[in-house]
Amino acid sequence: MAIKITPTDARYAMLRRSRNLRWDNKAEAAAEIEMCETAEQAADALQRIVSAGLRPTIRSGGHCYEDFVVNNPGGAILDLSLLTSVAQAGDGERYRISPGQQLGEVYLDLYKRHGVTIPAGSCYSVGAGGHITGAGFGVLSRLHGLTVDWLSAVEILTVGSKGHVALRRVDKDHEPDLFRACRGGGGGNFGVVTCFLFDRLPVAPFEVTNAHLSFDWKTMTEDNFTAIVMAFGDYWDKRGRDPETWGLFAGLGLTHASSGRFGLSLQFCNPDGRCDDLKPMQEFLDRFQEFGPLEAASSASGDKRFPSRNPGARERVGQYNIERLLWLDATIGGSGTEQSGRAAYKSSYMKQNFTLAEAKCAYKHLTRTVPGVNLRGSVMAVDSYGGAVNAKGLAEVTSACQRSSIMKLQFQQYWDHPEEDAGRLQWMREFYTDLYSQQVEPRYAGTPYPNEYYEGCYINYPDGDMLSYAFWPQLYWGEQDLYPFLQRVKRGYDSNNIFHHKMSIRA
Ligand SMILES: Cc1cc2nc3c(=O)[nH]c(=O)nc-3n(C[C@H](O)[C@H](O)[C@H](O)COP(=O)(O)OP(=O)(O)OC[C@H]3O[C@@H](n4cnc5c(N)ncnc54)[C@H](O)[C@@H]3O)c2cc1C
């Protein structure tokens, strides 16, 4: 039996909450939380919830950027964070991941048991449940693709038209449409995934090298800033398309000028998972030599995806200090930006390098001050993308359609006090709208609508602001036939729209 937590339980106040305190609205809170340790418990709890006429929302790691899980007035949260057991593989599947497992646990478990890994995100405590249903990308994605590219089956609880809960095991041969929808269509849409199964997974790298550069805003000119941004983008647009470089992942963390510095962090290994030939890494670093970067510990570069203490060996590559680490140290040492307090996010995919106008626009907003608004720590994080993610044929078999991009951007802000909400959000909206009004048709102004430059937004970084555009589904699922396909799957497997949130697939 699942553990049922109601408002009279001392744990309720804590467990009803979102990690993002922007969504901490008591009036919207669920009336109960069902904590499930097994798929059977989840099936029973879901049946009870549906039969009682309550609305279920599904929660695994609870890291959703929006309020999809917690905004459920009087309903029930089906919480899978205790569903973490990794049953021994059987029936030809070699690897199983449970939705409640946190990514850090997944990395440890797969490594210790099998020496393999998933190309997934960097934050230790993100849950597999939401992460994998929304595609899953990370430091190894240029080398190995998205997590869903490797997925071979899922076990999922659906609710039939008469309200009966059924456990299905779907793969490319059994209910292939539902399987494809679970490969990146986004969580909370079709049912409750209770297990992710993989026939094959990439071998975990043996070692990686890390490097961090930091640039001083005090001495930064607009010319140097735009040159740095465009040198970064140019690499992924040209040299970064060569498979020899796919083991290189870099993040340019363009923090607001009030933060003092902005940084660039990278992780590298050769395609064989070793670091014998560091030439591609050096080549990349050399691009930034002329801008006088300061070498930095990762904490100063601002990117917490890479370890902040150095458990590895220091080496010299050209004029740079780098760290050589065993892969697991690098992966588990990087905490990601552990979310707490209030936060806001936006995203975009880029198919080409930045134009000078875009780089100038970023400079303008990152150096702009707004009276009374603290923008310290606000960041436009530009990640390298592409490589194996863009391999032919993957868009057709998954529901992650962005397969032509070379960079992925995430706009992030973290703060503590509700009084700061309005000013911070307004700055971020103005920045984003301005940036995405230059190279899109006027009717799509303010968004990275898919065109020759952009490829929309990432559903695992959902942004409720996009709902103000009638074409918001095309931002997340593209202009082609993916969204109509997902709508058909939704009608077929959740005809009563039991699973919904503010950005779920509209049947
Ligand atoms: C600090 C931080 C770092 C991040 N880094 C990365 C990164 O490097 N790469 C990346 O790709 N993403 C990253 N993300 C985004 C992350 O992938 C998403 O927020 C993800 O959806 C979180 O999953 P969750 O299970 O923790 O969240 P939850 O809040 O539990 O769920 C998110 C959504 O998925 C649904 N869902 C959850 N479990 C299931 C299930 N079992 N079956 C069906 N639907 C389900 C929920 O209903 C909700 O709609 C990061 C997020 C944070 C907060």
Coordinates of C-alpha atoms and ligand atoms in Angstrom, one line a residue, residues 58-65 68-69 80 99 121-123 126-127 129-131 136-137 187-188 191-193 337 339 458 460-461 501, ligand 1:
I58 CA 2.8 12.6 -11.3
R59 CA 6.0 13.5 -9.5
S60 CA 9.3 11.8 -9.6
G61 CA 12.2 14.1 -8.7
G62 CA 10.0 17.2 -8.3
H63 CA 12.4 19.4 -10.3
C64 CA 9.8 20.6 -12.8
Y65 CA 10.5 24.3 -13.7
F68 CA 2.8 21.1 -13.5
V69 CA 2.9 18.7 -10.5
L80 CA 7.3 8.0 -7.3
P99 CA 11.4 6.9 -12.2
G121 CA 21.7 15.8 -17.2
S122 CA 24.1 17.0 -14.6
C123 CA 22.0 17.8 -11.6
V126 CA 16.8 15.5 -11.0
G127 CA 14.4 12.5 -11.2
G129 CA 10.8 10.1 -14.3
G130 CA 10.5 13.6 -15.6
H131 CA 13.9 13.9 -17.1
G136 CA 17.3 14.0 -21.2
F137 CA 20.5 15.8 -22.4
G187 CA 6.2 14.1 -18.7
G188 CA 2.6 14.2 -17.3
G191 CA 0.4 7.9 -18.1
V192 CA 2.7 7.1 -15.3
V193 CA 6.1 5.6 -16.4
T337 CA 22.6 24.1 -10.1
Q339 CA 17.4 24.4 -7.3
Y458 CA 13.0 22.3 -24.8
N460 CA 12.2 19.8 -20.1
Y461 CA 12.8 23.5 -19.6
H501 CA -1.1 20.3 -16.7
Ligands
LIG1 C1 18.9 21.9 -11.2 C2 18.4 21.4 -12.5 C3 19.3 21.0 -13.5 C4 18.8 20.4 -14.7 N1 19.7 20.0 -15.6 C5 19.3 19.4 -16.7 C6 20.2 18.9 -17.7 O1 21.4 19.0 -17.5 N2 19.7 18.3 -18.8 C7 18.3 18.2 -19.0 O2 17.9 17.7 -20.1 N3 17.4 18.7 -18.1 C8 17.9 19.3 -17.0 N4 17.0 19.8 -16.1 C9 15.6 19.8 -16.4 C10 15.0 18.4 -15.9 O3 15.3 17.5 -16.9 C11 13.4 18.6 -15.8 O4 13.1 19.6 -14.9 C12 12.8 17.2 -15.5 O5 11.5 17.2 -16.0 C13 12.7 17.0 -14.0 O6 12.3 15.7 -13.8 P1 11.8 15.3 -12.3 O7 11.4 13.9 -12.3 O8 12.9 15.7 -11.3 O9 10.6 16.4 -12.1 P2 9.1 16.3 -11.7 O10 8.7 17.6 -11.2 O11 8.8 15.1 -10.8 O12 8.4 16.0 -13.1 C14 8.5 16.8 -14.2 C15 7.4 16.5 -15.2 O13 7.4 15.1 -15.6 C16 6.2 14.5 -15.2 N5 6.7 13.2 -14.7 C17 7.5 12.9 -13.6 N6 7.6 11.6 -13.4 C18 6.9 11.0 -14.4 C19 6.7 9.6 -14.7 N7 7.2 8.7 -14.0 N8 5.9 9.3 -15.8 C20 5.3 10.3 -16.5 N9 5.5 11.6 -16.2 C21 6.3 12.0 -15.2 C22 5.6 15.4 -14.2 O14 4.2 15.2 -14.0 C23 6.0 16.7 -14.7 O15 5.1 17.1 -15.7 C24 17.5 20.3 -14.9 C25 16.6 20.8 -13.9 C26 17.0 21.3 -12.7 C27 16.1 21.8 -11.7

